[in-house]
Amino acid sequence: MQRSYDRAADGLRPVRITRQFTKAPEGSVLIEVGQTRVLCTASVEEKVPPFQKGTGKGWVTAEYAMIPRATQTRTQREATKGKLTGRTMEIQRLIGRALRSVVDLKKLGERTIWLDCDVLQADGGTRTASITGAYVALLDAIQYLLEKKLIKTNPIMDTLAAVSVGKVLGTQVLDLDYEEDSKAEVDMNVVMTGAGKFVEIQGTAEEVPFDRADLDVFLRLAEKGIRSLMEVQKTAIETNS
Amino acid sequence: MQRSYDRAADGLRPVRITRQFTKAPEGSVLIEVGQTRVLCTASVEEKVPPFQKGTGKGWVTAEYAMIPRATQTRTQREATKGKLTGRTMEIQRLIGRALRSVVDLKKLGERTIWLDCDVLQADGGTRTASITGAYVALLDAIQYLLEKKLIKTNPIMDTLAAVSVGKVLGTQVLDLDYEEDSKAEVDMNVVMTGAGKFVEIQGTAEEVPFDRADLDVFLRLAEKGIRSLMEVQKTAIETNS
Amino acid sequence: MQRSYDRAADGLRPVRITRQFTKAPEGSVLIEVGQTRVLCTASVEEKVPPFQKGTGKGWVTAEYAMIPRATQTRTQREATKGKLTGRTMEIQRLIGRALRSVVDLKKLGERTIWLDCDVLQADGGTRTASITGAYVALLDAIQYLLEKKLIKTNPIMDTLAAVSVGKVLGTQVLDLDYEEDSKAEVDMNVVMTGAGKFVEIQGTAEEVPFDRADLDVFLRLAEKGIRSLMEVQKTAIETNS
Amino acid sequence: MQRSYDRAADGLRPVRITRQFTKAPEGSVLIEVGQTRVLCTASVEEKVPPFQKGTGKGWVTAEYAMIPRATQTRTQREATKGKLTGRTMEIQRLIGRALRSVVDLKKLGERTIWLDCDVLQADGGTRTASITGAYVALLDAIQYLLEKKLIKTNPIMDTLAAVSVGKVLGTQVLDLDYEEDSKAEVDMNVVMTGAGKFVEIQGTAEEVPFDRADLDVFLRLAEKGIRSLMEVQKTAIETNS
Amino acid sequence: MQRSYDRAADGLRPVRITRQFTKAPEGSVLIEVGQTRVLCTASVEEKVPPFQKGTGKGWVTAEYAMIPRATQTRTQREATKGKLTGRTMEIQRLIGRALRSVVDLKKLGERTIWLDCDVLQADGGTRTASITGAYVALLDAIQYLLEKKLIKTNPIMDTLAAVSVGKVLGTQVLDLDYEEDSKAEVDMNVVMTGAGKFVEIQGTAEEVPFDRADLDVFLRLAEKGIRSLMEVQKTAIETNS
Amino acid sequence: MQRSYDRAADGLRPVRITRQFTKAPEGSVLIEVGQTRVLCTASVEEKVPPFQKGTGKGWVTAEYAMIPRATQTRTQREATKGKLTGRTMEIQRLIGRALRSVVDLKKLGERTIWLDCDVLQADGGTRTASITGAYVALLDAIQYLLEKKLIKTNPIMDTLAAVSVGKVLGTQVLDLDYEEDSKAEVDMNVVMTGAGKFVEIQGTAEEVPFDRADLDVFLRLAEKGIRSLMEVQKTAIETNS
């Protein structure tokens, strides 16, 4: 099996993280994973949803969208249709949940951080790229809050990144591009912390059910990929902007 | 930790499956898992969605809803709100995907089987109960198609059931009820075939990330639970109706 | 004309009322009228709609839905369509209005009782079965409020039940099932109090206009049917649960 | 009780019917009943809804709306809200059903007549005025079809008009204006044919249930009012336009 | 080119303005421009939209709709479709903006004036007729506020009217009717104050781009037309009602 | 008055046009006008809307959106709200109309070109930047059609660009940024062809009505700006990509 960028089965596509891609947001990150490109912005809003009011705790939530021609053929705008698809809802719930898992909402205080992930080009792995990029945007927003002295202590509890793994033509592979994804027998998304613990595992047998042996390989590949992604995140964060 | 029905950590709640609960549908199953009660109907429709037209293949899809007072406090009807919540979309996508995994769509022919899962009472585990019950309703609908000679060969490729596992107060447990679910550190839904393979694994760390050791226990508990559920399915199917 | 259950023209189908069908609601009644089955729940909410705020008066309102396969062929979910049909709106307005007519809203205090009528199987007369069943669920919710000492005096002013009458193949009949309803020349729904007074009369000539003589027969049949339904209600209420 | 226009309990408000109020529609009637003013247009469309296709039969349907300031205080536009209220749905279903009752759909042929009833000013009785006015607009549209030789025989089977009756301060009255309607104990709408038969009776006890004696008076009042309305319709139709 | 009403290129169609067309609204104006007929009502509401709260300033806003058969063939109701078309949104934004331009919102105080423009018959120029008619309805609503002593000083800063101009078959013309509009090469709407200044110019080349020379003619025609419209407004206002 | 980028009243902000910004679309252009950044993609679809079917003519249409944090404070997603705002509708209608004015739809053949303008950062002038950028994306899509031999002759009839002009603090200026726009007395958008003719003029007096003298200055400034923008377009087009 020939993979894009001449990768081995356990190889990631080239990853690039650009901070301050736009100026208005408290955090603005363009993440590129091969041809997949997602703009992740973090916006601070000084209020919380009704269910969190008066608790002293903040909230972190995500929204996800693709521009119509992020895909090979044009996809109709959800705003034009008047409603979100199930796929979009599922993805933005996943991103929000993942990011919340590394934030101490008490330390954040009664405010919301919105993570908007807008896919400019989709070539597989947009949801995991969104999580990996949104984490960096979130850090910049937290930095903003610390500098403005709106919060005293950093509420970030651990680093976070995500990657997809799967089985294509009988082989377990890391970081599927669109072509691989569309013929995958199994597709799995893994979100992991810097401590090496799982925040989310979502594995789906698209064609052929998988067994424990597959799962073991998937998780090993995922950990390897996430470690590499965390290196890219670290470099991006340390680079003065 | 005291569990409902005096169960051990690896114990299921009492499960009851009633076929032909209502008369109109080709399959109509009431599944009760403790206090959770879901009415699963299977309806045959002699057409397929646009993307499947002309392929010779059929389709299996699911819809999920709760009556407003299935829950402890009344939940607003989605029909009144005018849209489905993300939770509902996510669940009905999961149910449809799971059931499709054991159906040979070619043998089904160009027709759709709708699996409607309506929760009459919700006490945790409604999505896994829906899958387990819908599987039996699906079998009855397939039986109907065979008897009417609308299909020649049985398109069902394997048995299927689902269960939830999780970690509550530091202990890994099988089949969480609502009270356990609301305080769980980790929540995982597992869908498995009779061959013991995974169709879907969805694990979420609600509070505390989990590690490989946890995962191993979760999957062992899930397999045990699913084996028991398959026994109940088998008894229900074999009972003349 | 041969009627289901070998009934005479003035005969009701077998009626069964089961209280506490589910556990969470303050009132939960399954009413079965022949093959028609409606689950009626009563939920107390400690607030009122805006137009009633500050008046010291409560509110009683109803919502009605059918599960997709309550009907002979599957009906699309209103939640999926994103809006209620005119039929549903008309029915739930009727149920709410009927129930309010026997409640002293002042004695209820500033709270709302929601009556949710979910049709599990539809074989004609679902709206009148909903009213008859919801009345019993309402009583149980009122009993709950009295026991919890949330209200002091019983706000229920009279008993209430409803039935359909109509003209089929030239004959006036009581309690039409789906087959009769679909070929009825005239269809009339009557809601009556224990004092024998009318709360609602809705008569529609589907095919052939009707005259005063027809109307007199319709109302005599309706009164007879409603008297019988009130006996069933009474027995259900008096049975300890 | 002093009534508007110094009417007796059995008196109608002044009624005026103006044909050809606007030029584009096949039928265009302004009906004024006291201060209530409704513009009823009839539009011919050379197709039928899906359920009627291929049957050789036509369809007659109605839509109803109020301009925002038809009422004493401004009512929000349903187009702005994005959905029809239950009241609107109920009314337009009633108007359509009533008009269909006097049309032989077979003779109409596979075409639809749309009856649009737009209330310019609302002072009680808008739904019955809509029916009475729409009947005249329908006749003009039928005349148009006959003149254009699109149909050969007149599909109208009888004349049709509607009126409201009710009980106000204990007195049964004909043709309630808004002020009377808002304090009525009972409100009833009656649709009748020229042959003196009922097409629709919708009686609702708003405050106090009513008995057979009330009903008898209501129906006598309604018949008297409808006879007068039919005189006004007749004069309008016979006047050359 | 033969124009309707034997008009010259710079001629207006006959214009008629009827005040107090309906009784409930604070201002109610029927404006007729040839066959175009728009009912413009002005409604006072004692509150402002959120963005204006606490500023001491009022608000003026407009809504626009056509009854379904205002047009040659029936147009579907926006309330039935569940959303406003872009055309409607664009028009009602224009009307609101235009009217606000001659109102001192501070003198109006924290209240809203709603201008509802409902087109009863459409024969071209409905948006400019709406502005011209709504201005008179607005004056009546202001007069009402002054008489009720709800405001002390008149917030109206200037007179206002609007007209369409365009190029049809190579000729620049004033006040296009529907037939002209549908074949116009250029279509321009001009809103002007009594002081002869522009509030809005919206010119669109439907088929052939236009040049400065065209523009000069358009604006001269528009000013001439608007001067005439202001005479009609003045006469309507001065006539005791 | 100090302007951004030390511009004179008749100065444009720095403009940059990047072709092939993303790979999937037939045309993909990032246009930057100062801090305003819009991604304009052109997508070819081999079908036309219903009203154009069978005419042999094609269609060009536009959609416009902003990512939530394109603005200084986060704007709610229209997909989440479930409907487009009036502003969005107005803008996308303008863009579509403008681009259609330079395309010979007959030569395009029965296909649609979708122009999607997604604002990544908004600092004033997003609608005119969208038109200017979309024109270049359109050219690339046309080039694609010519190369694929799907069309024989180039349907583009002229070049096209757009700019905003206005009056700020009494001075007429070219190309307003957000800060200027928010305090402008007059705001005007001008779309012009290479032949120097107007396709669209939309001028709005936000605070103070304007006169002919203002208009003359506005149009002179607009022409100057548009000439410069056309130079940038030309350079971008000629640069090999």
Coordinates of N, CA and C in Angstrom, one line a residue, chain C residues 23-130:
Chain C
K23 N -42.6 5.0 36.1 CA -42.5 5.4 37.5 C -42.2 6.9 37.7
A24 N -41.5 7.5 36.8 CA -41.0 8.9 37.0 C -42.2 9.9 37.1
P25 N -43.2 9.8 36.3 CA -44.2 10.9 36.3 C -45.1 11.0 37.5
E26 N -45.6 12.1 37.8 CA -46.5 12.3 38.9 C -47.8 11.5 38.6
G27 N -48.2 11.4 37.3 CA -49.3 10.6 36.9 C -48.8 9.8 35.6
S28 N -49.1 8.5 35.5 CA -48.7 7.8 34.3 C -49.7 6.7 34.0
V29 N -50.5 6.9 33.0 CA -51.6 6.1 32.7 C -51.5 5.5 31.3
L30 N -51.6 4.2 31.1 CA -51.8 3.6 29.8 C -53.3 3.3 29.6
I31 N -53.8 4.0 28.6 CA -55.2 3.7 28.3 C -55.3 2.9 27.0
E32 N -56.0 1.8 27.0 CA -56.2 1.0 25.8 C -57.7 0.9 25.4
V33 N -58.0 1.3 24.2 CA -59.4 1.3 23.8 C -59.3 0.4 22.5
G34 N -59.7 -0.9 22.6 CA -59.4 -1.8 21.6 C -57.9 -1.8 21.3
Q35 N -57.5 -1.7 20.1 CA -56.1 -1.7 19.7 C -55.4 -0.3 19.9
T36 N -56.2 0.7 20.1 CA -55.6 2.0 20.4 C -55.0 2.0 21.8
R37 N -53.7 2.5 21.8 CA -53.0 2.5 23.1 C -52.3 3.8 23.2
V38 N -52.6 4.5 24.3 CA -52.0 5.9 24.5 C -51.4 5.9 25.9
L39 N -50.1 6.3 26.0 CA -49.5 6.5 27.3 C -49.7 8.0 27.7
C40 N -50.4 8.3 28.8 CA -50.6 9.6 29.2 C -49.9 9.9 30.5
T41 N -49.0 10.8 30.4 CA -48.2 11.2 31.7 C -48.6 12.6 32.1
A42 N -48.6 12.8 33.4 CA -48.8 14.1 34.0 C -47.6 14.5 34.7
S43 N -47.1 15.7 34.4 CA -45.8 16.2 35.0 C -46.1 17.6 35.6
V44 N -45.7 17.7 36.9 CA -45.9 19.0 37.6 C -44.6 19.8 37.3
E45 N -44.8 21.1 36.9 CA -43.7 22.0 36.8 C -44.0 23.2 37.6
E46 N -43.0 23.6 38.4 CA -43.3 24.7 39.4 C -43.1 26.1 38.7
K47 N -43.7 26.3 37.6 CA -43.8 27.6 37.0 C -44.9 27.6 35.9
V48 N -45.3 28.8 35.5 CA -46.4 29.0 34.6 C -45.9 29.7 33.4
P49 N -46.6 29.6 32.2 CA -46.3 30.4 31.1 C -46.4 31.9 31.3
P50 N -45.7 32.7 30.5 CA -45.6 34.1 30.8 C -47.0 34.8 31.0
F51 N -47.9 34.4 30.1 CA -49.2 35.1 30.2 C -50.0 34.8 31.5
Q52 N -49.5 33.9 32.3 CA -50.2 33.5 33.6 C -49.4 34.0 34.8
K53 N -48.2 34.5 34.5 CA -47.3 34.9 35.7 C -48.0 36.0 36.5
G54 N -47.9 35.8 37.8 CA -48.3 36.9 38.7 C -49.8 36.9 38.9
T55 N -50.6 36.0 38.3 CA -52.0 36.0 38.5 C -52.5 35.1 39.6
G56 N -51.5 34.3 40.2 CA -51.9 33.4 41.2 C -52.5 32.1 40.7
K57 N -52.8 32.1 39.4 CA -53.4 30.9 38.8 C -52.4 30.0 38.1
G58 N -52.8 28.7 38.0 CA -51.9 27.7 37.4 C -52.3 27.5 35.9
W59 N -51.7 26.5 35.3 CA -52.0 26.2 33.9 C -52.0 24.7 33.7
V60 N -52.8 24.2 32.8 CA -52.8 22.8 32.4 C -52.7 22.8 30.9
T61 N -51.7 22.1 30.4 CA -51.5 22.1 29.0 C -51.2 20.6 28.5
A62 N -51.4 20.4 27.2 CA -51.2 19.0 26.7 C -50.3 19.0 25.5
E63 N -49.5 17.9 25.3 CA -48.8 17.7 24.1 C -49.2 16.3 23.6
Y64 N -49.2 16.1 22.3 CA -49.7 14.8 21.7 C -48.7 14.4 20.6
A65 N -48.4 13.1 20.6 CA -47.5 12.7 19.5 C -47.8 11.2 19.3
M66 N -47.4 10.7 18.1 CA -47.5 9.3 17.8 C -46.1 8.8 17.6
I67 N -45.8 7.6 18.1 CA -44.5 7.0 17.6 C -44.7 6.7 16.1
P68 N -43.6 6.7 15.4 CA -43.7 6.6 13.9 C -44.5 5.4 13.5
R69 N -44.4 4.2 14.1 CA -45.0 3.0 13.7 C -46.3 2.7 14.5
A70 N -46.9 3.8 15.1 CA -48.2 3.6 15.7 C -49.2 3.3 14.7
T71 N -48.9 3.7 13.4 CA -49.9 3.6 12.3 C -49.5 2.4 11.4
Q72 N -50.5 2.1 10.6 CA -50.3 0.9 9.7 C -49.0 1.0 8.8
T73 N -48.8 2.2 8.2 CA -47.5 2.4 7.6 C -46.8 3.5 8.4
R74 N -45.5 3.5 8.3 CA -44.7 4.4 9.1 C -45.0 5.8 8.8
T75 N -45.2 6.6 9.8 CA -45.3 8.1 9.6 C -44.0 8.8 10.0
Q76 N -43.6 9.8 9.2 CA -42.4 10.5 9.6 C -42.5 11.2 10.9
R77 N -41.4 11.2 11.7 CA -41.4 11.8 13.0 C -41.5 13.4 12.8
E78 N -42.3 14.0 13.6 CA -42.4 15.5 13.5 C -41.1 16.1 14.0
A79 N -40.3 15.5 14.9 CA -39.0 16.1 15.3 C -38.1 16.1 14.1
T80 N -38.2 15.1 13.3 CA -37.3 15.0 12.1 C -37.6 16.0 11.1
K81 N -39.0 16.2 10.9 CA -39.5 17.2 9.9 C -39.2 18.6 10.4
G82 N -39.1 18.7 11.8 CA -38.8 20.0 12.3 C -40.0 20.9 12.6
K83 N -41.2 20.3 12.4 CA -42.4 21.0 12.8 C -43.6 20.1 13.0
L84 N -44.5 20.6 13.8 CA -45.7 19.9 14.1 C -46.6 20.0 12.9
T85 N -47.4 18.9 12.6 CA -48.4 19.0 11.6 C -49.6 19.8 12.2
G86 N -50.5 20.3 11.3 CA -51.7 20.9 11.8 C -52.6 20.0 12.6
R87 N -52.6 18.7 12.2 CA -53.4 17.7 13.0 C -53.0 17.6 14.4
T88 N -51.6 17.5 14.6 CA -51.1 17.4 16.0 C -51.5 18.6 16.8
M89 N -51.3 19.8 16.2 CA -51.5 21.1 16.9 C -53.0 21.1 17.3
E90 N -53.9 20.7 16.4 CA -55.3 20.8 16.7 C -55.7 19.8 17.8
I91 N -55.1 18.6 17.8 CA -55.4 17.7 18.8 C -54.8 18.1 20.2
Q92 N -53.6 18.6 20.2 CA -53.1 18.9 21.6 C -53.8 20.2 22.1
R93 N -54.2 21.1 21.3 CA -55.0 22.2 21.8 C -56.4 21.7 22.3
L94 N -57.0 20.8 21.7 CA -58.2 20.2 22.2 C -58.1 19.5 23.5
I95 N -57.0 18.7 23.7 CA -56.8 18.0 24.9 C -56.6 19.0 26.1
G96 N -55.7 19.9 25.8 CA -55.4 20.9 26.9 C -56.7 21.7 27.3
R97 N -57.5 22.2 26.3 CA -58.7 22.9 26.6 C -59.7 22.1 27.4
A98 N -59.8 20.8 27.0 CA -60.8 19.9 27.6 C -60.4 19.7 29.1
L99 N -59.1 19.5 29.4 CA -58.7 19.2 30.7 C -58.8 20.4 31.6
R100 N -58.5 21.6 31.0 CA -58.6 22.8 31.8 C -60.0 23.1 32.3
S101 N -61.0 22.6 31.5 CA -62.4 22.9 31.8 C -62.8 22.4 33.1
V102 N -62.1 21.4 33.6 CA -62.5 20.8 34.9 C -61.6 21.1 36.1
V103 N -60.6 22.0 35.8 CA -59.6 22.4 36.8 C -59.9 23.9 37.3
D104 N -59.9 24.1 38.5 CA -60.0 25.5 39.1 C -58.5 25.9 39.2
L105 N -58.1 26.7 38.2 CA -56.7 27.1 38.1 C -56.2 27.9 39.3
K106 N -57.2 28.6 39.9 CA -56.8 29.4 41.1 C -56.3 28.4 42.2
K107 N -57.1 27.3 42.4 CA -56.7 26.4 43.5 C -55.5 25.6 43.1
L108 N -55.2 25.5 41.9 CA -53.9 24.8 41.5 C -52.7 25.6 41.9
G109 N -52.8 26.9 41.9 CA -51.7 27.8 42.3 C -50.7 27.9 41.1
E110 N -49.8 28.8 41.2 CA -48.9 29.1 40.0 C -48.0 28.0 39.7
R111 N -48.5 26.9 39.1 CA -47.7 25.8 38.6 C -48.4 25.3 37.4
T112 N -47.7 24.5 36.6 CA -48.2 23.9 35.4 C -48.3 22.4 35.5
I113 N -49.4 21.9 35.0 CA -49.4 20.4 34.8 C -49.4 20.1 33.3
W114 N -48.3 19.4 32.9 CA -48.2 19.0 31.5 C -48.8 17.6 31.3
L115 N -49.7 17.5 30.4 CA -50.2 16.2 30.0 C -49.7 15.7 28.7
D116 N -48.8 14.7 28.7 CA -48.2 14.3 27.5 C -48.9 13.0 27.1
C117 N -49.5 13.0 25.9 CA -50.2 11.8 25.4 C -49.4 11.3 24.2
D118 N -48.7 10.2 24.4 CA -48.0 9.5 23.3 C -48.6 8.3 22.9
V119 N -49.0 8.2 21.6 CA -49.8 7.1 21.1 C -48.8 6.0 20.7
L120 N -48.9 4.9 21.3 CA -48.0 3.7 21.0 C -48.6 2.9 19.8
Q121 N -50.0 2.9 19.8 CA -50.6 2.2 18.7 C -51.9 2.9 18.4
A122 N -52.2 3.2 17.1 CA -53.3 4.0 16.7 C -54.3 3.2 15.9
D123 N -55.5 3.0 16.5 CA -56.6 2.3 15.8 C -57.9 3.1 15.9
G124 N -57.8 4.4 15.7 CA -59.0 5.3 15.7 C -59.3 5.8 17.1
G125 N -59.7 7.0 17.3 CA -60.1 7.5 18.6 C -59.0 7.9 19.5
T126 N -57.8 8.2 18.9 CA -56.7 8.5 19.8 C -56.9 9.8 20.6
R127 N -57.5 10.8 20.0 CA -57.7 12.0 20.7 C -58.7 11.9 21.9
T128 N -59.7 11.1 21.7 CA -60.7 11.0 22.8 C -60.1 10.1 23.8
A129 N -59.4 9.0 23.4 CA -58.7 8.2 24.4 C -57.7 9.0 25.2
S130 N -57.0 9.9 24.5 CA -56.0 10.8 25.2 C -56.7 11.6 26.3

